[in-house]
PDB file of C-alpha atoms in Angstrom:
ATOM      1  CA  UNK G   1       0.000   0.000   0.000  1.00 39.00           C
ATOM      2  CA  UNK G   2       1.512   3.352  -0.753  1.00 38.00           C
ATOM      3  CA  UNK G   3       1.334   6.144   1.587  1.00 40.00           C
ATOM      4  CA  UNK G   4       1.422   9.191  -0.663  1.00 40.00           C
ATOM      5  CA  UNK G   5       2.030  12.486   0.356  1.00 39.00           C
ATOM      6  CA  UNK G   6      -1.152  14.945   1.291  1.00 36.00           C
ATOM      7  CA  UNK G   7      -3.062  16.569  -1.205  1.00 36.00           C
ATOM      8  CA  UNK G   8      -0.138  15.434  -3.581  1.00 38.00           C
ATOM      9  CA  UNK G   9      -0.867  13.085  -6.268  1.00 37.00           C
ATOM     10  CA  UNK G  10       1.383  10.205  -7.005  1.00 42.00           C
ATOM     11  CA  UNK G  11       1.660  10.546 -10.870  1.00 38.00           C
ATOM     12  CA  UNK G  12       2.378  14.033 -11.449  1.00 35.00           C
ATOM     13  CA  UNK G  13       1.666  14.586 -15.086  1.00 35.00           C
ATOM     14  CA  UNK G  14       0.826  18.736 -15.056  1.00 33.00           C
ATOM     15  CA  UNK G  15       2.577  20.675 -17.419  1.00 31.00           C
ATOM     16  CA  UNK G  16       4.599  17.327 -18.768  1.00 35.00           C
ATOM     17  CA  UNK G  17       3.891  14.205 -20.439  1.00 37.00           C
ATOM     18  CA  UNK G  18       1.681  12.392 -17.676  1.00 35.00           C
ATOM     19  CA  UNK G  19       1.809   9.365 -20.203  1.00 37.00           C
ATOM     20  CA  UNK G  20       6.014   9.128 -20.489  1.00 39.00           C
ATOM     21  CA  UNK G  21       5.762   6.301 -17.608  1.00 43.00           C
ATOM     22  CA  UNK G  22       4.272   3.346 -20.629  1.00 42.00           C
ATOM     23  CA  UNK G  23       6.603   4.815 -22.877  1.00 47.00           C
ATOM     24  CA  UNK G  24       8.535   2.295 -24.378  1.00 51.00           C
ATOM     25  CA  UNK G  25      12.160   2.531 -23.060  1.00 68.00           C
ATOM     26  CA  UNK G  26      11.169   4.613 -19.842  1.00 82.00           C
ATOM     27  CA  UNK G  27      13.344   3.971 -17.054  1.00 94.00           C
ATOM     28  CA  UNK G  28      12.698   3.951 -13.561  1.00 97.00           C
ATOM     29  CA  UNK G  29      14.996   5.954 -11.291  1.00 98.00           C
ATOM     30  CA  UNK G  30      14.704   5.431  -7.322  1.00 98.00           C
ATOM     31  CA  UNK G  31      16.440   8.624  -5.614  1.00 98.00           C
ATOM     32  CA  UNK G  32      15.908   8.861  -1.669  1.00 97.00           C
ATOM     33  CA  UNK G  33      17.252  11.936   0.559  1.00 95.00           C
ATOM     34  CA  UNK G  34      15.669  13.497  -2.503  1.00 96.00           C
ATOM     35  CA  UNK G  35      13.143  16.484  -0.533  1.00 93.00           C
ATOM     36  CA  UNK G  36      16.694  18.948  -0.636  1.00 92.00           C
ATOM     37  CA  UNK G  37      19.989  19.283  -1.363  1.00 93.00           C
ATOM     38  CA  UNK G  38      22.317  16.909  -3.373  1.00 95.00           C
ATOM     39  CA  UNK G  39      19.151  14.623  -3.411  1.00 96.00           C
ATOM     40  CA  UNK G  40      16.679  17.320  -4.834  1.00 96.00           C
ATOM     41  CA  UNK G  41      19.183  18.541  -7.674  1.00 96.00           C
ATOM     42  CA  UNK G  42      19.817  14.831  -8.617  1.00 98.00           C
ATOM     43  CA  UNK G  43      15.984  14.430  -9.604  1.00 98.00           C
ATOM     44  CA  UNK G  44      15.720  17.709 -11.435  1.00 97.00           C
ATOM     45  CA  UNK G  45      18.671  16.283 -13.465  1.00 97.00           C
ATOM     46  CA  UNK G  46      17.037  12.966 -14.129  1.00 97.00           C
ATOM     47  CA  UNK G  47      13.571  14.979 -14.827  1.00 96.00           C
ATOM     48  CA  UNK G  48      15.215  16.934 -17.882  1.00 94.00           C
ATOM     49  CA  UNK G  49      15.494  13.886 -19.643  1.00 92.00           C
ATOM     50  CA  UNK G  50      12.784  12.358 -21.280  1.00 87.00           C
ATOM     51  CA  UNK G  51      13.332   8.591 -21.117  1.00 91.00           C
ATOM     52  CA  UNK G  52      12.992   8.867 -17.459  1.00 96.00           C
ATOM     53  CA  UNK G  53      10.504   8.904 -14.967  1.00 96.00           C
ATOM     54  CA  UNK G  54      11.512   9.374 -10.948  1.00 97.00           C
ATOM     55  CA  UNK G  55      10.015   8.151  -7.312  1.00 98.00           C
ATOM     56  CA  UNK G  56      11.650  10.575  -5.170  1.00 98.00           C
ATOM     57  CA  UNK G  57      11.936   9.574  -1.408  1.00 98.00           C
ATOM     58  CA  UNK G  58      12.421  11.908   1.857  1.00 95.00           C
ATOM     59  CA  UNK G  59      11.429  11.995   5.278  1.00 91.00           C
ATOM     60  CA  UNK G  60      10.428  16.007   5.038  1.00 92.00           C
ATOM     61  CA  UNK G  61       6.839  15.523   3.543  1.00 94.00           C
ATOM     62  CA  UNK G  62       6.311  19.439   1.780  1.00 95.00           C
ATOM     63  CA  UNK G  63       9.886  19.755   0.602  1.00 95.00           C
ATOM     64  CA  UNK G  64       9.329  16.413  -1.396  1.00 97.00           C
ATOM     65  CA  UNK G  65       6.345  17.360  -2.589  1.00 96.00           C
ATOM     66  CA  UNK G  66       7.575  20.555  -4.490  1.00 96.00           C
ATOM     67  CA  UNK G  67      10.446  17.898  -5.745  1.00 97.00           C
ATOM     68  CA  UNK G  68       7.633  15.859  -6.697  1.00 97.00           C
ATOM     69  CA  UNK G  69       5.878  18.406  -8.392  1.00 96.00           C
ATOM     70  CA  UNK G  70       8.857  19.800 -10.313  1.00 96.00           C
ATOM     71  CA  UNK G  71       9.899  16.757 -11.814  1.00 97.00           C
ATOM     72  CA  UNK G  72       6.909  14.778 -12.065  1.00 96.00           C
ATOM     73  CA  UNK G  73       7.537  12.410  -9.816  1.00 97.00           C
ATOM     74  CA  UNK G  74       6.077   9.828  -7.386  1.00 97.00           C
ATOM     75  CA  UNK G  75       6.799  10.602  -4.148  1.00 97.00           C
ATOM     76  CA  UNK G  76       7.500   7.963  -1.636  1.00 98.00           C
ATOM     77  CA  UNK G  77       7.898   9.288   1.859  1.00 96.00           C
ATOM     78  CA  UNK G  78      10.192   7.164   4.165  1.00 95.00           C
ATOM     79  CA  UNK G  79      12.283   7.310   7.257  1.00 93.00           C
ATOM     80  CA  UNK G  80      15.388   4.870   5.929  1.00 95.00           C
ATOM     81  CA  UNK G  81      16.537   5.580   9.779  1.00 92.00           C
ATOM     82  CA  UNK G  82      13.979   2.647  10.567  1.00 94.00           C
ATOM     83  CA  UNK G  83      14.946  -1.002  10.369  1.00 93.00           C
ATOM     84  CA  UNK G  84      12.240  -1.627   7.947  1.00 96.00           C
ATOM     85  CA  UNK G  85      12.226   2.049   6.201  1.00 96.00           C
ATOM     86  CA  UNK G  86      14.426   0.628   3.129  1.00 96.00           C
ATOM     87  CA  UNK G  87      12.062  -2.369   2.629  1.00 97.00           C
ATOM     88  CA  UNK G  88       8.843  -0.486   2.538  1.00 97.00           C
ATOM     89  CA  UNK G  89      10.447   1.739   0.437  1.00 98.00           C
ATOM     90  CA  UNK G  90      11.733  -0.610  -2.462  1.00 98.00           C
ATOM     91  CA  UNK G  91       8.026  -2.254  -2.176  1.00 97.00           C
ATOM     92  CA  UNK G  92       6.149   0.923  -2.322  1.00 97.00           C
ATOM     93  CA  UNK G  93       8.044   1.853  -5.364  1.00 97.00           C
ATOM     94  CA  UNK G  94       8.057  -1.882  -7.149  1.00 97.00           C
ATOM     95  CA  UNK G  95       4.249  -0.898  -6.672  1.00 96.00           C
ATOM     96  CA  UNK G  96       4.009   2.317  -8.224  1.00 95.00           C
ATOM     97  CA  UNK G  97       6.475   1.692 -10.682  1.00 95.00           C
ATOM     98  CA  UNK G  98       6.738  -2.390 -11.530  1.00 94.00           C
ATOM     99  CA  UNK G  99      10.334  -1.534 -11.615  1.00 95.00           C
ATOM    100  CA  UNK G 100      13.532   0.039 -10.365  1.00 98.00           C
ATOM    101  CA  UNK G 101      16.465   0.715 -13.144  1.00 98.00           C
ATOM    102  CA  UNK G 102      18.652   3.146 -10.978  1.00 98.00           C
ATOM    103  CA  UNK G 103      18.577   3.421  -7.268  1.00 98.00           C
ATOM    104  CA  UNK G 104      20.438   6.193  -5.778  1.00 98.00           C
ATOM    105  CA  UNK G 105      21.177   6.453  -2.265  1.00 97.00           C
ATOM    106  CA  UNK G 106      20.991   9.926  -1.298  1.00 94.00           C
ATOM    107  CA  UNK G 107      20.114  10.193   2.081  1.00 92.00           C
ATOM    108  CA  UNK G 108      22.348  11.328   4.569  1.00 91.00           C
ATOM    109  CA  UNK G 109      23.139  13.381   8.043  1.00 91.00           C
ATOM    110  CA  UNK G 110      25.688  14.712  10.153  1.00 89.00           C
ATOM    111  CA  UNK G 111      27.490  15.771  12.691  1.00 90.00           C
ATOM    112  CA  UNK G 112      30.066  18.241  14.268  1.00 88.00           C
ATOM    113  CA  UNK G 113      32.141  18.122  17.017  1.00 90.00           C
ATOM    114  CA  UNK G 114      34.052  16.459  19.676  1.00 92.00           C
ATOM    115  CA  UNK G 115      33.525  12.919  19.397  1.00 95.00           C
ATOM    116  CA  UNK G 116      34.020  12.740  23.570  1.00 96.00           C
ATOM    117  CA  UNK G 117      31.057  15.034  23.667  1.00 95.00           C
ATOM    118  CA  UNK G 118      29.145  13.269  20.333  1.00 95.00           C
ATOM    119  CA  UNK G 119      25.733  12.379  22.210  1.00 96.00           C
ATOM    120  CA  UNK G 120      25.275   8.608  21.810  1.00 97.00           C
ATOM    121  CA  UNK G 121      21.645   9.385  20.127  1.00 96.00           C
ATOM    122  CA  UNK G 122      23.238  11.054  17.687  1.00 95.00           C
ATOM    123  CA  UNK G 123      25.880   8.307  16.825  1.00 97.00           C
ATOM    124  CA  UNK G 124      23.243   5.846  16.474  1.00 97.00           C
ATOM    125  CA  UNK G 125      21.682   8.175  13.962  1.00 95.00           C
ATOM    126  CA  UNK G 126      24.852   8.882  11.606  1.00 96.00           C
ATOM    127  CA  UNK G 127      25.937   5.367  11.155  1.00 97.00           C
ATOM    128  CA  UNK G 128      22.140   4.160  11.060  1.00 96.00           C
ATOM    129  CA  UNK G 129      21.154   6.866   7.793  1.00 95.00           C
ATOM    130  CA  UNK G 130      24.570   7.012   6.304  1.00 96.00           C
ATOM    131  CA  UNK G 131      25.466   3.709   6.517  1.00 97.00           C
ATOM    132  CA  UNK G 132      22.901   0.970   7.416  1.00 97.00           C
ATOM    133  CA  UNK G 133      19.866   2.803   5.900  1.00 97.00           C
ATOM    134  CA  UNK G 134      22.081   2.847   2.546  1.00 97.00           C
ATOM    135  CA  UNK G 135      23.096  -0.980   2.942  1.00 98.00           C
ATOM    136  CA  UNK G 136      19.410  -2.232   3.501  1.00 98.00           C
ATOM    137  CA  UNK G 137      18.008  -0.293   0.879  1.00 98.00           C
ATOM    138  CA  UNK G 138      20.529  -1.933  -1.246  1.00 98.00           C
ATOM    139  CA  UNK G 139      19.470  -5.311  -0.107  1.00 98.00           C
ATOM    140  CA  UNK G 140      15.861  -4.486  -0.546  1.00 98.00           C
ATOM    141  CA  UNK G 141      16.143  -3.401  -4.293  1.00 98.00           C
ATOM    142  CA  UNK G 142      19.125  -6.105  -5.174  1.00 98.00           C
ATOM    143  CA  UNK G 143      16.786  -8.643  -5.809  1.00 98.00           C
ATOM    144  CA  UNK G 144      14.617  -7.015  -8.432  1.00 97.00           C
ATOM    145  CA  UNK G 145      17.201  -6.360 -10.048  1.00 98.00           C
ATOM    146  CA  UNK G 146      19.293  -9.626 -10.112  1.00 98.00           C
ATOM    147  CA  UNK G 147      15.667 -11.421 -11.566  1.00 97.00           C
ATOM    148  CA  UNK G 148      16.226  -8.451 -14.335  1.00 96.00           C
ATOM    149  CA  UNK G 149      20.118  -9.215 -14.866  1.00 97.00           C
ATOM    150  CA  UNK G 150      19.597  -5.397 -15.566  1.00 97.00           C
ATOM    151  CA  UNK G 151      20.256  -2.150 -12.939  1.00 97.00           C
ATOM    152  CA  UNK G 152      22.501   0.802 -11.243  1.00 98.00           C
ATOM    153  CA  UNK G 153      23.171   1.754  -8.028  1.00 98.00           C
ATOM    154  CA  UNK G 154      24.938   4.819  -6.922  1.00 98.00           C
ATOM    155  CA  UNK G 155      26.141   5.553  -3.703  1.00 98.00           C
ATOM    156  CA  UNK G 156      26.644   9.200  -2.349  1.00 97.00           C
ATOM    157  CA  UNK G 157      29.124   9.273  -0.247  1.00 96.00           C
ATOM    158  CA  UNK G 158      31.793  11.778   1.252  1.00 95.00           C
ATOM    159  CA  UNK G 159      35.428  12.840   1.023  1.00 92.00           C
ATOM    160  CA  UNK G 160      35.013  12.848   4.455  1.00 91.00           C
ATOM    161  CA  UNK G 161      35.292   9.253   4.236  1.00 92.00           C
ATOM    162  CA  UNK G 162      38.360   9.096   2.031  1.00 89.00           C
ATOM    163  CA  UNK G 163      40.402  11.073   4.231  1.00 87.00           C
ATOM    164  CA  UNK G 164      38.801  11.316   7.232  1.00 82.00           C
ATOM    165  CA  UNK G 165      37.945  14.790   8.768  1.00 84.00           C
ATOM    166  CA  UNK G 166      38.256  16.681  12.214  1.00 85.00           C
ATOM    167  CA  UNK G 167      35.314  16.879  14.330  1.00 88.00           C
ATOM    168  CA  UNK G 168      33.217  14.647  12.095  1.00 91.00           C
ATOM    169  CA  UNK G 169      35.024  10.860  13.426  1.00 95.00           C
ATOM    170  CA  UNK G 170      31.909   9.027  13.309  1.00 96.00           C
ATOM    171  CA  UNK G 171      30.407  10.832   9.548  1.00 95.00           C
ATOM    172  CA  UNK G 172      33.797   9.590   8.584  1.00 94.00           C
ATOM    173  CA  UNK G 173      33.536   6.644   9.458  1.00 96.00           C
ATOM    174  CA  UNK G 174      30.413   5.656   8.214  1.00 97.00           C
ATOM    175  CA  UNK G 175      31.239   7.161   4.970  1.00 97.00           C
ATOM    176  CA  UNK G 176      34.085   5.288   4.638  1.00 96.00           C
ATOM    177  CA  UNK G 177      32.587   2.173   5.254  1.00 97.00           C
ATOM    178  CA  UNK G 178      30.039   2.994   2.650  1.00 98.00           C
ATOM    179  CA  UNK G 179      32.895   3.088   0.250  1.00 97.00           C
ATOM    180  CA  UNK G 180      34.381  -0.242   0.723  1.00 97.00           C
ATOM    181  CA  UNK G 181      31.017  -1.864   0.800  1.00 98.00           C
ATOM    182  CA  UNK G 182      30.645  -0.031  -2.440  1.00 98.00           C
ATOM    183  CA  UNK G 183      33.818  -1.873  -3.722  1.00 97.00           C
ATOM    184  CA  UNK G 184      33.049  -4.927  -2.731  1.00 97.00           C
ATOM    185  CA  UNK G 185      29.459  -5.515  -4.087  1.00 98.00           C
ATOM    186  CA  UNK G 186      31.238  -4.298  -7.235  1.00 97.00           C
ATOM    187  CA  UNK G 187      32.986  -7.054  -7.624  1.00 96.00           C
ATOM    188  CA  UNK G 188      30.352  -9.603  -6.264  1.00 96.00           C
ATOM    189  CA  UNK G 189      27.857  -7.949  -8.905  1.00 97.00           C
ATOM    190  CA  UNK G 190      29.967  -7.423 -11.950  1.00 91.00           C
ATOM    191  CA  UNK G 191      29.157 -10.757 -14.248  1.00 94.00           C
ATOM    192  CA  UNK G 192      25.201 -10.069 -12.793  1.00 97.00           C
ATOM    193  CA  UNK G 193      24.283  -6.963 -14.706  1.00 95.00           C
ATOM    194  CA  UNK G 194      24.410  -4.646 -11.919  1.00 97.00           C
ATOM    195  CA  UNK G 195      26.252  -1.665 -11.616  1.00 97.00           C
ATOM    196  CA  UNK G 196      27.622   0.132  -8.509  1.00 98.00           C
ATOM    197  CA  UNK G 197      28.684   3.999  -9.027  1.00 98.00           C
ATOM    198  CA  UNK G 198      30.301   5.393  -5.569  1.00 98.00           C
ATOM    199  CA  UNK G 199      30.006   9.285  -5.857  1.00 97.00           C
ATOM    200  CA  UNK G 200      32.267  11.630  -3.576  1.00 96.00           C
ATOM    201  CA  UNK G 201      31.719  14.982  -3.489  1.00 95.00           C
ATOM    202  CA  UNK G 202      33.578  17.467  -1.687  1.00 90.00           C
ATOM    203  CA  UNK G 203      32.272  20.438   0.480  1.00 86.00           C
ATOM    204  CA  UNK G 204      28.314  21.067  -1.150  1.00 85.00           C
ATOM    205  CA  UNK G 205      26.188  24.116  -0.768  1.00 76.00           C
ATOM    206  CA  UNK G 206      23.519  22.567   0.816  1.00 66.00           C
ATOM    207  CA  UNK G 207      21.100  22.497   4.583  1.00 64.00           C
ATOM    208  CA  UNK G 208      23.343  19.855   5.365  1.00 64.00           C
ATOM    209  CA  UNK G 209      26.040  21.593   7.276  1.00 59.00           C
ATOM    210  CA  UNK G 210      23.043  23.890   8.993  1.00 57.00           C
ATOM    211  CA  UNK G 211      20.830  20.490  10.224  1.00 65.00           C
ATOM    212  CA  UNK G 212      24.294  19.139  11.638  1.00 62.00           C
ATOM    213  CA  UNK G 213      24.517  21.767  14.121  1.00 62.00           C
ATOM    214  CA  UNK G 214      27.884  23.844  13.302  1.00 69.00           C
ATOM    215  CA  UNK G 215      27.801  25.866  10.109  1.00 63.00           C
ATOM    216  CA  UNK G 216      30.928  25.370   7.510  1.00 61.00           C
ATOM    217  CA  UNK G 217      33.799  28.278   8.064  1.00 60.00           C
ATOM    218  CA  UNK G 218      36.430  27.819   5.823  1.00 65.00           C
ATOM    219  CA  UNK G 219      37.360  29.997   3.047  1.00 58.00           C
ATOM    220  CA  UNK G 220      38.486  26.625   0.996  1.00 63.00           C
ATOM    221  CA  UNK G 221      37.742  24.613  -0.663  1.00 68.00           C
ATOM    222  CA  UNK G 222      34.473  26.903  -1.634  1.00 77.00           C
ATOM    223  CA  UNK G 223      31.380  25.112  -1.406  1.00 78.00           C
ATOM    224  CA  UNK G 224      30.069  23.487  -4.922  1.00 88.00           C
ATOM    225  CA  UNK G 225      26.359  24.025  -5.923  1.00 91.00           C
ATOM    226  CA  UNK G 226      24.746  20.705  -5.784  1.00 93.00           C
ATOM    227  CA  UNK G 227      24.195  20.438  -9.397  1.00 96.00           C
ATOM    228  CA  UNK G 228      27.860  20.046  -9.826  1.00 95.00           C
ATOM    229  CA  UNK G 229      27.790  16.576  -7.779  1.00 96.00           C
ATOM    230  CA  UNK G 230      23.828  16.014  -9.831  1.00 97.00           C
ATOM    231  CA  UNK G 231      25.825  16.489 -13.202  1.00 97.00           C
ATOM    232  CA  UNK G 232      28.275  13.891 -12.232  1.00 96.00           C
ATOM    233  CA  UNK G 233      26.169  11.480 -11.211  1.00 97.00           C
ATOM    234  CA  UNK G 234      24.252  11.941 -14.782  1.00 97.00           C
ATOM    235  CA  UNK G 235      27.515  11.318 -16.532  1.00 96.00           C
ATOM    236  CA  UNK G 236      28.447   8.807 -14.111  1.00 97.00           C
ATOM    237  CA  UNK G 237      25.279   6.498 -15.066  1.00 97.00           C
ATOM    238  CA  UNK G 238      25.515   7.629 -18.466  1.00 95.00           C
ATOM    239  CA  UNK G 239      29.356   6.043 -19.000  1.00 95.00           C
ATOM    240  CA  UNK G 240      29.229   3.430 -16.732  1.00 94.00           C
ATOM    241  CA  UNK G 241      31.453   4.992 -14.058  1.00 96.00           C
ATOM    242  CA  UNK G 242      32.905   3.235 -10.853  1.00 96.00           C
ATOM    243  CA  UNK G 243      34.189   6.066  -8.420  1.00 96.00           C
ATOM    244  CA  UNK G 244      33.498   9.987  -9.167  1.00 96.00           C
ATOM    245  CA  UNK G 245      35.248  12.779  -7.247  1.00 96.00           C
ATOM    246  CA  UNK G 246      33.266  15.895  -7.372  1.00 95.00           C
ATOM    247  CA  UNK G 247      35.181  18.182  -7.832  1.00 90.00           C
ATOM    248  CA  UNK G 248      38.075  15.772  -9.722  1.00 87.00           C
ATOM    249  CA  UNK G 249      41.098  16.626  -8.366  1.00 79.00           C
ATOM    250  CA  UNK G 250      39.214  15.449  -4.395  1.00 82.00           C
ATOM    251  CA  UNK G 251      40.975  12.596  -6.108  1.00 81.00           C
ATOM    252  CA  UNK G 252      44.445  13.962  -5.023  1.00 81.00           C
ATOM    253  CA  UNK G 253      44.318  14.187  -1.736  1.00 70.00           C
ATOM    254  CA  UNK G 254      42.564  10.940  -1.603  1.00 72.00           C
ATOM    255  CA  UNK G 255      45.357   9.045  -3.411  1.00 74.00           C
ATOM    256  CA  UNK G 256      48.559  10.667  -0.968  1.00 67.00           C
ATOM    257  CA  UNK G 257      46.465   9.692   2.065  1.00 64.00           C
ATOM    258  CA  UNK G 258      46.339   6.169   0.829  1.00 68.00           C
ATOM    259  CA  UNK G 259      49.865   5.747  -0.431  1.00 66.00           C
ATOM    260  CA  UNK G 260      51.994   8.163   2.022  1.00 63.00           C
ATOM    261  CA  UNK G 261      49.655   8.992   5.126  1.00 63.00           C
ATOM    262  CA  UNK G 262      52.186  10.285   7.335  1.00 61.00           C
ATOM    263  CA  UNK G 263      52.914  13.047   4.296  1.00 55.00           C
ATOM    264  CA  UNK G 264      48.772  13.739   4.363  1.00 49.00           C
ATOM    265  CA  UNK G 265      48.779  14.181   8.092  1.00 58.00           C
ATOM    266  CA  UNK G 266      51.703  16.632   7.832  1.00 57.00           C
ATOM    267  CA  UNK G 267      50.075  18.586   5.127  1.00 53.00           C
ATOM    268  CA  UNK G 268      46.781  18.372   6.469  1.00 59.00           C
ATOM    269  CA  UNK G 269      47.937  19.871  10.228  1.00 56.00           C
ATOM    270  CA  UNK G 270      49.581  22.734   8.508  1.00 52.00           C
ATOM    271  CA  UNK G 271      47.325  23.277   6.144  1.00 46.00           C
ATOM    272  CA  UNK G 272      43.926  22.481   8.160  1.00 52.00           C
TER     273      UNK G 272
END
């Protein structure tokens, strides 16, 4: 049973072609954390092209809704924090849809500070939406698309978890762990028709840094408008990708902290 937003229709077909969902070679794009930010600009990408048709998924009920209206979407509100969220939410699309080509896990929080003062509330939450809510969605949607020998998954994740970043242990953390299970159900899925796309943006101009309690300071790197990271994640499906960098040269800094991290740690206490 789908739970549809009030007063918002599922199919929104104003202003657009209400009938592009039959069209033969419509795909089916799944994009949760989708009601703002990085999440919101990655369905107004997908909506500019015609051969696809989006369920957008958020737990904030009117931001989604404009999303929804926007792009003509079907919006699918869920709390992925939930053990079950992910499950409900693959089924509620699989109902509305009857398919799911590209999932993208988009959903994500925060936080900032001392990790001997990190409340253990808010622990629970980081690693549960950045990390667990993104692995059981995963294993909710797999399925349908193994049966289909056909699909795409991209996973947002972080520099943060590349190279790890003061005052934000546990985002880190859980970001890196996406990564590597990113990697590794790459190559478990490779000979199954399933792609995996991890995405890592930088610093992004979005609520997130205002929801996780401290605002961000620096003068660099500048924050990127989050249709930078959409973009890449366009091209990223579109060419088959494995691991993006948004903006590239994140790739850098990601690379000396793997092969010389005492070097990185210098460079990164002097230069913060």
């Amino acid at each position: 049973m789908i739970r549809p937003l009030p007063d918002v229709h599922l199919h929104r077909g104003a202003g657009r072609d209400s009938g592009r969902a039959t069209r033969a070679g419509a795909r089916f794009a799944l994009v949760t954390g989708a009601s703002s930010g990085i999440g919101a600009a990655i369905a107004d990408r997908f909506a500019a092209e015609d051969d696809w048709r989006l369920l957008v998924s958020g737990r904030h009920r009117e931001r989604l809704a404009r999303v929804a209206g926007r792009t003509s979407a079907i919006a699918l509100p869920a709390d992925l924090a939930t053990p079950e969220g992910g499950h409900d939410l693959v089924r509620d699309a699989l109902d509305a849809s009857g398919r799911i080509d590209l999932l993208v896990a988009g959903a994500g929080v925060g936080w900032a500070g001392s990790f001997a003062t990190m409340p253990p509330a808010a622990i629970d939450r980081v690693v549960g939406v950045d990390l667990l809510a993104a692995v059981r969605l995963v294993r909710a949607a797999l399925p349908h698309m193994l049966d289909r020998r056909h699909g795409h998954i991209v996973l947002i994740g972080s520099v943060a978890g590349s190279v790890g970043v003061r005052g934000e242990a546990v985002y880190s953390a859980a970001k890196a762990a996406l990564g590597i299970f990113a990697d590794s159900l790459r190559h478990e899925l490779r000979r199954a028709g399933v792609r995996v796309t991890h995405v890592v943006p930088g610093v992004v101009d979005t609520p997130f840094f205002a929801r996780r309690g401290t605002p961000y300071t620096r003068a660099r790197p500048r924050p990127l408008p989050p249709e930078r990271v959409a973009d890449a994640v366009w091209d990223a499906v579109i060419r088959g990708r494995e691991v993006v960098y948004v903006p590239a040269w994140l790739r850098l800094p990601a690379l000396v902290h793997g092969v010389a991290p005492g070097l990185y740690h210098r460079l990164a206490s002097r230069f913060g």
